[in-house]
GROMACS .gro file of C-alpha atoms in nm:
model
  190
    1UNK     CA    1  -1.822  -1.904  -5.353
    2UNK     CA    2  -2.080  -1.869  -5.079
    3UNK     CA    3  -2.272  -2.165  -5.217
    4UNK     CA    4  -1.968  -2.392  -5.195
    5UNK     CA    5  -1.899  -2.311  -4.829
    6UNK     CA    6  -2.235  -2.216  -4.673
    7UNK     CA    7  -2.091  -2.249  -4.319
    8UNK     CA    8  -1.873  -1.942  -4.394
    9UNK     CA    9  -2.161  -1.716  -4.501
   10UNK     CA   10  -2.098  -1.483  -4.203
   11UNK     CA   11  -1.728  -1.427  -4.280
   12UNK     CA   12  -1.777  -1.090  -4.455
   13UNK     CA   13  -1.978  -0.961  -4.158
   14UNK     CA   14  -1.716  -1.094  -3.911
   15UNK     CA   15  -1.436  -0.937  -4.111
   16UNK     CA   16  -1.622  -0.604  -4.114
   17UNK     CA   17  -1.671  -0.628  -3.736
   18UNK     CA   18  -1.301  -0.697  -3.680
   19UNK     CA   19  -1.211  -0.407  -3.909
   20UNK     CA   20  -1.441  -0.174  -3.709
   21UNK     CA   21  -1.281  -0.292  -3.385
   22UNK     CA   22  -0.925  -0.238  -3.510
   23UNK     CA   23  -1.025   0.102  -3.650
   24UNK     CA   24  -1.155   0.199  -3.307
   25UNK     CA   25  -0.826   0.099  -3.146
   26UNK     CA   26  -0.595   0.245  -3.409
   27UNK     CA   27  -0.815   0.522  -3.550
   28UNK     CA   28  -0.860   0.874  -3.430
   29UNK     CA   29  -1.028   0.776  -3.104
   30UNK     CA   30  -0.755   0.564  -2.947
   31UNK     CA   31  -0.418   0.499  -3.103
   32UNK     CA   32  -0.196   0.226  -2.973
   33UNK     CA   33   0.054   0.489  -2.857
   34UNK     CA   34  -0.213   0.669  -2.656
   35UNK     CA   35  -0.323   0.339  -2.508
   36UNK     CA   36   0.038   0.259  -2.412
   37UNK     CA   37   0.077   0.601  -2.250
   38UNK     CA   38  -0.242   0.553  -2.048
   39UNK     CA   39  -0.125   0.212  -1.925
   40UNK     CA   40   0.227   0.342  -1.852
   41UNK     CA   41   0.089   0.641  -1.659
   42UNK     CA   42  -0.139   0.417  -1.454
   43UNK     CA   43   0.150   0.176  -1.388
   44UNK     CA   44   0.376   0.465  -1.287
   45UNK     CA   45   0.113   0.598  -1.045
   46UNK     CA   46   0.051   0.249  -0.906
   47UNK     CA   47   0.424   0.190  -0.857
   48UNK     CA   48   0.459   0.526  -0.682
   49UNK     CA   49   0.169   0.449  -0.446
   50UNK     CA   50   0.305   0.100  -0.368
   51UNK     CA   51   0.656   0.231  -0.303
   52UNK     CA   52   0.518   0.505  -0.075
   53UNK     CA   53   0.340   0.237   0.128
   54UNK     CA   54   0.657   0.026   0.139
   55UNK     CA   55   0.832   0.328   0.291
   56UNK     CA   56   0.548   0.373   0.541
   57UNK     CA   57   0.584   0.009   0.644
   58UNK     CA   58   0.961   0.062   0.674
   59UNK     CA   59   0.886   0.360   0.901
   60UNK     CA   60   0.657   0.141   1.106
   61UNK     CA   61   0.924  -0.128   1.143
   62UNK     CA   62   1.186   0.128   1.246
   63UNK     CA   63   0.941   0.290   1.490
   64UNK     CA   64   0.856  -0.039   1.661
   65UNK     CA   65   1.220  -0.143   1.674
   66UNK     CA   66   1.286   0.185   1.854
   67UNK     CA   67   0.988   0.126   2.084
   68UNK     CA   68   1.126  -0.219   2.176
   69UNK     CA   69   1.458  -0.057   2.272
   70UNK     CA   70   1.284   0.211   2.480
   71UNK     CA   71   1.047  -0.025   2.658
   72UNK     CA   72   1.142  -0.126   3.010
   73UNK     CA   73   1.229  -0.489   3.073
   74UNK     CA   74   0.923  -0.533   3.297
   75UNK     CA   75   0.700  -0.446   2.999
   76UNK     CA   76   0.780  -0.765   2.811
   77UNK     CA   77   0.418  -0.789   2.691
   78UNK     CA   78   0.466  -0.467   2.493
   79UNK     CA   79   0.787  -0.595   2.337
   80UNK     CA   80   0.598  -0.902   2.214
   81UNK     CA   81   0.322  -0.680   2.075
   82UNK     CA   82   0.573  -0.454   1.899
   83UNK     CA   83   0.748  -0.757   1.749
   84UNK     CA   84   0.414  -0.874   1.606
   85UNK     CA   85   0.360  -0.527   1.455
   86UNK     CA   86   0.706  -0.549   1.295
   87UNK     CA   87   0.619  -0.890   1.148
   88UNK     CA   88   0.290  -0.748   1.018
   89UNK     CA   89   0.473  -0.468   0.836
   90UNK     CA   90   0.723  -0.716   0.691
   91UNK     CA   91   0.431  -0.916   0.547
   92UNK     CA   92   0.279  -0.597   0.406
   93UNK     CA   93   0.612  -0.500   0.250
   94UNK     CA   94   0.656  -0.839   0.085
   95UNK     CA   95   0.309  -0.822  -0.073
   96UNK     CA   96   0.362  -0.463  -0.190
   97UNK     CA   97   0.713  -0.535  -0.321
   98UNK     CA   98   0.584  -0.834  -0.520
   99UNK     CA   99   0.341  -0.606  -0.701
  100UNK     CA  100   0.609  -0.342  -0.767
  101UNK     CA  101   0.838  -0.608  -0.914
  102UNK     CA  102   0.553  -0.752  -1.122
  103UNK     CA  103   0.514  -0.405  -1.275
  104UNK     CA  104   0.886  -0.410  -1.361
  105UNK     CA  105   1.003  -0.143  -1.118
  106UNK     CA  106   1.256  -0.110  -0.837
  107UNK     CA  107   1.134  -0.161  -0.480
  108UNK     CA  108   1.194   0.121  -0.229
  109UNK     CA  109   1.418   0.022   0.059
  110UNK     CA  110   1.430   0.340   0.267
  111UNK     CA  111   1.198   0.524   0.499
  112UNK     CA  112   1.010   0.848   0.446
  113UNK     CA  113   1.152   1.183   0.548
  114UNK     CA  114   0.853   1.238   0.774
  115UNK     CA  115   0.921   0.900   0.935
  116UNK     CA  116   1.276   1.005   1.014
  117UNK     CA  117   1.148   1.332   1.160
  118UNK     CA  118   0.890   1.139   1.364
  119UNK     CA  119   1.159   0.908   1.509
  120UNK     CA  120   1.377   1.210   1.594
  121UNK     CA  121   1.078   1.360   1.777
  122UNK     CA  122   1.040   1.031   1.966
  123UNK     CA  123   1.405   1.070   2.074
  124UNK     CA  124   1.341   1.423   2.204
  125UNK     CA  125   1.021   1.320   2.384
  126UNK     CA  126   1.201   1.023   2.540
  127UNK     CA  127   1.469   1.250   2.685
  128UNK     CA  128   1.214   1.485   2.842
  129UNK     CA  129   0.926   1.250   2.905
  130UNK     CA  130   1.097   0.931   3.010
  131UNK     CA  131   1.027   0.584   2.880
  132UNK     CA  132   0.701   0.515   3.057
  133UNK     CA  133   0.442   0.283   2.910
  134UNK     CA  134   0.187   0.554   2.832
  135UNK     CA  135   0.440   0.779   2.652
  136UNK     CA  136   0.571   0.498   2.432
  137UNK     CA  137   0.218   0.377   2.349
  138UNK     CA  138   0.117   0.736   2.262
  139UNK     CA  139   0.411   0.760   2.022
  140UNK     CA  140   0.317   0.426   1.870
  141UNK     CA  141  -0.042   0.538   1.825
  142UNK     CA  142   0.079   0.850   1.643
  143UNK     CA  143   0.273   0.622   1.407
  144UNK     CA  144  -0.036   0.407   1.353
  145UNK     CA  145  -0.238   0.722   1.275
  146UNK     CA  146   0.023   0.815   1.012
  147UNK     CA  147  -0.002   0.467   0.855
  148UNK     CA  148  -0.382   0.495   0.839
  149UNK     CA  149  -0.355   0.836   0.668
  150UNK     CA  150  -0.106   0.697   0.416
  151UNK     CA  151  -0.333   0.405   0.324
  152UNK     CA  152  -0.639   0.630   0.308
  153UNK     CA  153  -0.454   0.865   0.070
  154UNK     CA  154  -0.334   0.573  -0.142
  155UNK     CA  155  -0.686   0.436  -0.176
  156UNK     CA  156  -0.808   0.774  -0.303
  157UNK     CA  157  -0.601   0.719  -0.619
  158UNK     CA  158  -0.853   0.621  -0.885
  159UNK     CA  159  -0.587   0.484  -1.120
  160UNK     CA  160  -0.521   0.183  -0.897
  161UNK     CA  161  -0.627  -0.152  -1.043
  162UNK     CA  162  -0.900  -0.332  -0.851
  163UNK     CA  163  -0.671  -0.611  -0.727
  164UNK     CA  164  -0.424  -0.354  -0.585
  165UNK     CA  165  -0.711  -0.167  -0.422
  166UNK     CA  166  -0.827  -0.495  -0.263
  167UNK     CA  167  -0.476  -0.563  -0.131
  168UNK     CA  168  -0.446  -0.212   0.016
  169UNK     CA  169  -0.793  -0.228   0.171
  170UNK     CA  170  -0.707  -0.558   0.340
  171UNK     CA  171  -0.374  -0.420   0.468
  172UNK     CA  172  -0.542  -0.102   0.591
  173UNK     CA  173  -0.796  -0.309   0.786
  174UNK     CA  174  -0.520  -0.513   0.949
  175UNK     CA  175  -0.335  -0.194   1.039
  176UNK     CA  176  -0.659  -0.046   1.177
  177UNK     CA  177  -0.691  -0.344   1.413
  178UNK     CA  178  -0.331  -0.287   1.528
  179UNK     CA  179  -0.403   0.082   1.578
  180UNK     CA  180  -0.706   0.003   1.790
  181UNK     CA  181  -0.506  -0.243   2.002
  182UNK     CA  182  -0.233   0.017   2.066
  183UNK     CA  183  -0.493   0.283   2.146
  184UNK     CA  184  -0.676   0.055   2.386
  185UNK     CA  185  -0.352  -0.024   2.572
  186UNK     CA  186  -0.257   0.343   2.580
  187UNK     CA  187  -0.598   0.435   2.726
  188UNK     CA  188  -0.549   0.181   3.004
  189UNK     CA  189  -0.243   0.377   3.121
  190UNK     CA  190  -0.377   0.733   3.080
   0.00000   0.00000   0.00000
């Protein structure tokens, strides 16, 4: 038979190679069920991380909306800055939510418990400390610090796929620039 079809002389070797490959995947080393569980666990972790960051961005939006309300009318420049920070978090949320949906999961819509506590603390500080520019910027910087910690923690998760890690790194850098802008403004009014 080999003489009739000499171009197929390597078929037995190819078949043996394919058999070895399928044995590796379905044999004792890695079964398809184990492989599915590994992928599902990684997806679950990735979804959890993404949803946590969606909540952090929701916190950030709520915090800056509150800052806009507390900012005096003569500080219109800060209101414009806060509005740009809100838009930035909306863009982050959209990108994160797209990835959550691509993984077949529900997107978080709420805020974190710590974010709610933080905003309540802002309310207390506003009552006792007034609504001056420095106080509001200090509160905003504390929120930016929390966002940086959340992204840093998320990036420590080794199960994240490279493209998700790239997305989070880019978002963290953008948020770092916002943090530095808020801090710089706050320092001007110290």
